[in-house]
PDB file of C-alpha atoms and ligand atoms in Angstrom:
ATOM      1  CA  MET A   1      -9.124 -23.131  -5.839  1.00 89.00           C
ATOM      2  CA  ASP A   2      -9.607 -21.545  -9.255  1.00 94.00           C
ATOM      3  CA  ALA A   3      -7.484 -18.785 -10.823  1.00 96.00           C
ATOM      4  CA  ASN A   4      -9.630 -15.936  -9.437  1.00 96.00           C
ATOM      5  CA  GLU A   5      -9.652 -17.447  -5.946  1.00 96.00           C
ATOM      6  CA  ILE A   6      -5.848 -17.787  -6.052  1.00 97.00           C
ATOM      7  CA  LEU A   7      -5.488 -14.054  -6.839  1.00 98.00           C
ATOM      8  CA  LEU A   8      -8.025 -13.098  -4.135  1.00 97.00           C
ATOM      9  CA  TYR A   9      -6.166 -15.250  -1.601  1.00 98.00           C
ATOM     10  CA  GLU A  10      -2.884 -13.530  -2.512  1.00 98.00           C
ATOM     11  CA  HIS A  11      -4.612 -10.154  -2.076  1.00 98.00           C
ATOM     12  CA  LYS A  12      -5.568 -11.188   1.476  1.00 98.00           C
ATOM     13  CA  ILE A  13      -1.882 -11.702   2.246  1.00 98.00           C
ATOM     14  CA  ILE A  14      -1.068  -8.340   0.607  1.00 98.00           C
ATOM     15  CA  TYR A  15      -3.789  -6.644   2.734  1.00 98.00           C
ATOM     16  CA  SER A  16      -2.135  -8.111   5.876  1.00 97.00           C
ATOM     17  CA  LEU A  17       1.165  -6.549   4.819  1.00 97.00           C
ATOM     18  CA  LEU A  18      -0.580  -3.238   4.112  1.00 97.00           C
ATOM     19  CA  ASN A  19      -2.205  -3.271   7.579  1.00 97.00           C
ATOM     20  CA  LYS A  20       1.229  -3.746   9.151  1.00 97.00           C
ATOM     21  CA  LEU A  21       2.616  -1.016   6.912  1.00 97.00           C
ATOM     22  CA  LYS A  22      -0.034   1.422   8.160  1.00 98.00           C
ATOM     23  CA  ILE A  23       1.038   0.761  11.771  1.00 97.00           C
ATOM     24  CA  LYS A  24       4.710   1.161  10.794  1.00 98.00           C
ATOM     25  CA  ILE A  25       4.015   4.513   9.076  1.00 98.00           C
ATOM     26  CA  GLU A  26       2.442   5.798  12.305  1.00 98.00           C
ATOM     27  CA  GLU A  27       5.482   4.574  14.279  1.00 98.00           C
ATOM     28  CA  ILE A  28       7.880   6.349  11.880  1.00 98.00           C
ATOM     29  CA  LYS A  29       5.808   9.547  12.210  1.00 98.00           C
ATOM     30  CA  LYS A  30       6.111   9.370  16.011  1.00 98.00           C
ATOM     31  CA  THR A  31       9.759   8.314  16.334  1.00 97.00           C
ATOM     32  CA  ARG A  32      11.038  10.124  13.194  1.00 97.00           C
ATOM     33  CA  ASP A  33      13.254   7.072  12.660  1.00 96.00           C
ATOM     34  CA  VAL A  34      13.129   3.864  10.602  1.00 96.00           C
ATOM     35  CA  GLN A  35      14.798   0.462  10.988  1.00 95.00           C
ATOM     36  CA  GLY A  36      16.797  -0.978   8.093  1.00 94.00           C
ATOM     37  CA  ASN A  37      15.302  -4.377   8.848  1.00 95.00           C
ATOM     38  CA  PHE A  38      11.801  -3.072   8.104  1.00 96.00           C
ATOM     39  CA  ILE A  39      12.871  -1.586   4.755  1.00 97.00           C
ATOM     40  CA  ASP A  40      14.611  -4.893   3.839  1.00 96.00           C
ATOM     41  CA  LEU A  41      11.483  -6.922   4.668  1.00 97.00           C
ATOM     42  CA  LEU A  42       9.185  -4.542   2.778  1.00 97.00           C
ATOM     43  CA  THR A  43      11.505  -4.616  -0.251  1.00 96.00           C
ATOM     44  CA  ASP A  44      11.664  -8.413  -0.249  1.00 95.00           C
ATOM     45  CA  PHE A  45       7.891  -8.697   0.147  1.00 97.00           C
ATOM     46  CA  PHE A  46       7.324  -6.319  -2.753  1.00 97.00           C
ATOM     47  CA  ILE A  47       9.883  -7.802  -5.138  1.00 95.00           C
ATOM     48  CA  THR A  48       9.334 -11.488  -4.396  1.00 94.00           C
ATOM     49  CA  TYR A  49       5.694 -11.777  -3.389  1.00 96.00           C
ATOM     50  CA  ILE A  50       3.884  -8.816  -4.943  1.00 98.00           C
ATOM     51  CA  ASP A  51       5.866  -8.244  -8.118  1.00 97.00           C
ATOM     52  CA  VAL A  52       7.312 -11.586  -9.245  1.00 96.00           C
ATOM     53  CA  TYR A  53       4.776 -13.969  -7.677  1.00 96.00           C
ATOM     54  CA  HIS A  54       1.509 -11.980  -7.851  1.00 98.00           C
ATOM     55  CA  HIS A  55       1.927  -9.461 -10.701  1.00 98.00           C
ATOM     56  CA  GLY A  56       3.648 -12.276 -12.603  1.00 97.00           C
ATOM     57  CA  LYS A  57       0.390 -14.242 -12.673  1.00 98.00           C
ATOM     58  CA  GLU A  58      -1.721 -11.186 -13.493  1.00 98.00           C
ATOM     59  CA  GLU A  59       0.451  -9.622 -16.192  1.00 97.00           C
ATOM     60  CA  ASN A  60       2.127 -12.646 -17.786  1.00 97.00           C
ATOM     61  CA  LEU A  61      -0.759 -15.109 -17.663  1.00 97.00           C
ATOM     62  CA  MET A  62      -4.214 -13.589 -17.059  1.00 98.00           C
ATOM     63  CA  PHE A  63      -3.747 -10.260 -18.875  1.00 98.00           C
ATOM     64  CA  GLU A  64      -1.974 -11.980 -21.789  1.00 97.00           C
ATOM     65  CA  ILE A  65      -5.144 -13.995 -22.465  1.00 97.00           C
ATOM     66  CA  LEU A  66      -7.317 -10.886 -22.052  1.00 97.00           C
ATOM     67  CA  LYS A  67      -5.195  -9.016 -24.621  1.00 97.00           C
ATOM     68  CA  GLN A  68      -6.264 -11.591 -27.207  1.00 96.00           C
ATOM     69  CA  LYS A  69      -9.966 -11.004 -26.481  1.00 97.00           C
ATOM     70  CA  HIS A  70     -12.222  -8.300 -27.865  1.00 96.00           C
ATOM     71  CA  LEU A  71     -12.352  -6.274 -24.672  1.00 97.00           C
ATOM     72  CA  THR A  72     -14.679  -3.303 -24.316  1.00 97.00           C
ATOM     73  CA  VAL A  73     -12.848   0.058 -24.274  1.00 98.00           C
ATOM     74  CA  HIS A  74     -13.711   0.321 -20.577  1.00 98.00           C
ATOM     75  CA  HIS A  75     -12.121  -3.054 -19.733  1.00 98.00           C
ATOM     76  CA  LYS A  76      -9.103  -2.355 -21.936  1.00 98.00           C
ATOM     77  CA  ASN A  77      -8.548   0.981 -20.169  1.00 98.00           C
ATOM     78  CA  SER A  78      -8.998  -0.647 -16.768  1.00 98.00           C
ATOM     79  CA  MET A  79      -6.408  -3.330 -17.580  1.00 98.00           C
ATOM     80  CA  ASN A  80      -3.932  -0.708 -18.835  1.00 98.00           C
ATOM     81  CA  LEU A  81      -4.484   1.307 -15.653  1.00 98.00           C
ATOM     82  CA  LEU A  82      -3.768  -1.773 -13.518  1.00 98.00           C
ATOM     83  CA  ILE A  83      -0.511  -2.371 -15.448  1.00 98.00           C
ATOM     84  CA  GLU A  84       0.446   1.306 -14.921  1.00 98.00           C
ATOM     85  CA  GLN A  85      -0.251   0.921 -11.185  1.00 98.00           C
ATOM     86  CA  HIS A  86       2.046  -2.146 -11.057  1.00 98.00           C
ATOM     87  CA  ASP A  87       4.741   0.073 -12.595  1.00 98.00           C
ATOM     88  CA  LEU A  88       4.016   2.857 -10.121  1.00 98.00           C
ATOM     89  CA  GLY A  89       4.489   0.335  -7.280  1.00 97.00           C
ATOM     90  CA  ARG A  90       7.914  -0.624  -8.706  1.00 98.00           C
ATOM     91  CA  LYS A  91       8.929   3.049  -8.950  1.00 98.00           C
ATOM     92  CA  LEU A  92       7.717   3.779  -5.410  1.00 98.00           C
ATOM     93  CA  ILE A  93       9.689   0.860  -3.955  1.00 98.00           C
ATOM     94  CA  GLU A  94      12.772   2.039  -5.839  1.00 98.00           C
ATOM     95  CA  LYS A  95      12.348   5.524  -4.321  1.00 98.00           C
ATOM     96  CA  ILE A  96      11.700   4.026  -0.850  1.00 98.00           C
ATOM     97  CA  ILE A  97      14.999   2.074  -1.088  1.00 97.00           C
ATOM     98  CA  ILE A  98      16.955   5.175  -2.231  1.00 97.00           C
ATOM     99  CA  THR A  99      15.372   7.501   0.350  1.00 97.00           C
ATOM    100  CA  SER A 100      15.942   5.125   3.249  1.00 97.00           C
ATOM    101  CA  ALA A 101      19.566   4.536   2.122  1.00 96.00           C
ATOM    102  CA  ASN A 102      20.071   8.328   2.104  1.00 96.00           C
ATOM    103  CA  TYR A 103      18.578   8.525   5.593  1.00 97.00           C
ATOM    104  CA  PHE A 104      20.853   5.784   6.954  1.00 96.00           C
ATOM    105  CA  LYS A 105      23.860   7.583   5.445  1.00 95.00           C
ATOM    106  CA  ILE A 106      23.259  11.104   6.730  1.00 90.00           C
ATOM    107  CA  LYS A 107      20.364  10.742   9.248  1.00 90.00           C
ATOM    108  CA  ASP A 108      18.662  13.703   7.611  1.00 91.00           C
ATOM    109  CA  GLN A 109      15.103  14.346   8.836  1.00 95.00           C
ATOM    110  CA  ASP A 110      14.029  15.553   5.385  1.00 96.00           C
ATOM    111  CA  GLN A 111      14.577  11.984   4.176  1.00 96.00           C
ATOM    112  CA  ILE A 112      12.209  10.716   6.896  1.00 97.00           C
ATOM    113  CA  THR A 113       9.533  13.177   5.763  1.00 97.00           C
ATOM    114  CA  LYS A 114      10.019  11.993   2.172  1.00 98.00           C
ATOM    115  CA  LEU A 115       9.940   8.347   3.275  1.00 98.00           C
ATOM    116  CA  ILE A 116       6.642   8.834   5.145  1.00 98.00           C
ATOM    117  CA  GLU A 117       5.129  10.369   1.978  1.00 98.00           C
ATOM    118  CA  LEU A 118       6.383   7.508  -0.219  1.00 98.00           C
ATOM    119  CA  LEU A 119       5.200   4.768   2.165  1.00 98.00           C
ATOM    120  CA  THR A 120       1.797   6.465   2.479  1.00 98.00           C
ATOM    121  CA  GLN A 121       1.473   6.706  -1.313  1.00 98.00           C
ATOM    122  CA  PHE A 122       2.521   3.053  -1.680  1.00 98.00           C
ATOM    123  CA  HIS A 123      -0.080   1.987   0.914  1.00 98.00           C
ATOM    124  CA  LYS A 124      -2.882   4.017  -0.715  1.00 97.00           C
ATOM    125  CA  THR A 125      -2.024   2.888  -4.250  1.00 96.00           C
ATOM    126  CA  TYR A 126      -2.018  -0.804  -3.358  1.00 97.00           C
ATOM    127  CA  ILE A 127      -5.165  -0.798  -1.227  1.00 97.00           C
ATOM    128  CA  GLU A 128      -7.082   0.897  -4.050  1.00 97.00           C
ATOM    129  CA  HIS A 129      -5.487  -1.323  -6.682  1.00 98.00           C
ATOM    130  CA  ALA A 130      -6.277  -4.626  -4.953  1.00 98.00           C
ATOM    131  CA  GLN A 131      -9.803  -3.529  -3.996  1.00 98.00           C
ATOM    132  CA  PHE A 132     -10.562  -2.575  -7.605  1.00 98.00           C
ATOM    133  CA  GLU A 133      -9.293  -5.962  -8.816  1.00 98.00           C
ATOM    134  CA  ASP A 134     -11.220  -7.837  -6.078  1.00 97.00           C
ATOM    135  CA  ASN A 135     -14.525  -6.054  -6.297  1.00 97.00           C
ATOM    136  CA  ILE A 136     -14.791  -5.028  -9.930  1.00 97.00           C
ATOM    137  CA  PHE A 137     -12.162  -6.058 -12.489  1.00 98.00           C
ATOM    138  CA  PHE A 138     -11.741  -9.799 -11.825  1.00 97.00           C
ATOM    139  CA  LYS A 139     -15.499 -10.286 -11.449  1.00 96.00           C
ATOM    140  CA  GLU A 140     -16.217  -8.568 -14.765  1.00 97.00           C
ATOM    141  CA  VAL A 141     -13.426 -10.005 -16.933  1.00 97.00           C
ATOM    142  CA  THR A 142     -14.126 -13.589 -15.877  1.00 95.00           C
ATOM    143  CA  ASN A 143     -16.914 -13.512 -18.478  1.00 94.00           C
ATOM    144  CA  TYR A 144     -14.352 -13.303 -21.301  1.00 97.00           C
ATOM    145  CA  PHE A 145     -12.932 -16.738 -20.398  1.00 96.00           C
ATOM    146  CA  THR A 146     -14.370 -20.061 -21.549  1.00 95.00           C
ATOM    147  CA  GLU A 147     -14.584 -22.827 -18.934  1.00 96.00           C
ATOM    148  CA  GLU A 148     -11.584 -24.551 -20.594  1.00 96.00           C
ATOM    149  CA  GLU A 149      -9.545 -21.333 -20.461  1.00 96.00           C
ATOM    150  CA  LYS A 150     -10.406 -20.868 -16.776  1.00 96.00           C
ATOM    151  CA  GLU A 151      -9.248 -24.415 -16.048  1.00 97.00           C
ATOM    152  CA  GLN A 152      -6.060 -23.897 -18.077  1.00 97.00           C
ATOM    153  CA  LEU A 153      -5.335 -20.593 -16.308  1.00 97.00           C
ATOM    154  CA  THR A 154      -5.700 -22.270 -12.910  1.00 97.00           C
ATOM    155  CA  GLN A 155      -3.258 -25.001 -13.939  1.00 98.00           C
ATOM    156  CA  ASP A 156      -0.863 -22.388 -15.336  1.00 98.00           C
ATOM    157  CA  PHE A 157      -0.995 -20.496 -12.011  1.00 97.00           C
ATOM    158  CA  PHE A 158      -0.021 -23.647 -10.099  1.00 97.00           C
ATOM    159  CA  LYS A 159       2.792 -24.390 -12.573  1.00 97.00           C
ATOM    160  CA  PHE A 160       3.952 -20.767 -12.237  1.00 97.00           C
ATOM    161  CA  ASN A 161       4.093 -21.086  -8.423  1.00 95.00           C
ATOM    162  CA  ILE A 162       6.290 -24.186  -8.597  1.00 95.00           C
ATOM    163  CA  LYS A 163       8.578 -22.688 -11.259  1.00 94.00           C
ATOM    164  CA  MET A 164       8.908 -19.378  -9.387  1.00 92.00           C
ATOM    165  CA  ILE A 165       9.975 -20.851  -6.051  1.00 92.00           C
ATOM    166  CA  ASN A 166      12.529 -23.122  -7.758  1.00 94.00           C
ATOM    167  CA  GLU A 167      13.943 -20.224  -9.799  1.00 91.00           C
ATOM    168  CA  LYS A 168      14.198 -18.016  -6.714  1.00 88.00           C
ATOM    169  CA  TYR A 169      16.270 -20.509  -4.785  1.00 91.00           C
ATOM    170  CA  LYS A 170      18.366 -21.556  -7.800  1.00 93.00           C
ATOM    171  CA  THR A 171      19.311 -17.859  -8.117  1.00 90.00           C
ATOM    172  CA  LEU A 172      20.112 -17.771  -4.423  1.00 88.00           C
ATOM    173  CA  ILE A 173      22.576 -20.692  -4.808  1.00 94.00           C
ATOM    174  CA  ASP A 174      24.318 -18.749  -7.601  1.00 91.00           C
ATOM    175  CA  MET A 175      24.736 -15.834  -5.203  1.00 91.00           C
ATOM    176  CA  LEU A 176      26.511 -17.939  -2.529  1.00 93.00           C
TER     177      LEU A 176
HETATM  178 FE1  FE2 B 201      -2.623  -6.065  -9.944  1.00 80.22          FE
HETATM  179 FE1  FE2 B 202      -3.586  -8.124  -7.724  1.00 80.22          FE
END
């Protein structure tokens, strides 16, 4: 597996989550209720898998190398847009956590309406984001990397995976 294939594989897992999310949004629309367990799982998936594990590789490893290259204006703009979308995802999850907490506190239906909007926006943003990376961005920017850099990036991704899982559970011990 090379660096690009690792990112595409992670996208497949993210698409599975997004498919489940779509079903959950429809359920929330019908029942006008949401389970705390679902919000907890979505939050953990976003923070741990999407943001730390996946965006970590993109932003801290792949994009850092690209920033040192003479990118075309188009590729530079595309990379900046992807970084902005990562930030938008973080903001949306923050709002989803706050809105659902408000709902659990006062059981206000306006919070459910807001939550449906936020979850729908999150779903749309991430589908479009991952599809753009899969079908266009990663394919095009691979040409900026030498074969040695591609090999190094792949090794760095594997090292990142090992470091990340160890850090996560070391932090968990500190919380006990
Ligand atoms: Fe991304
Ligand atoms: Fe991605």
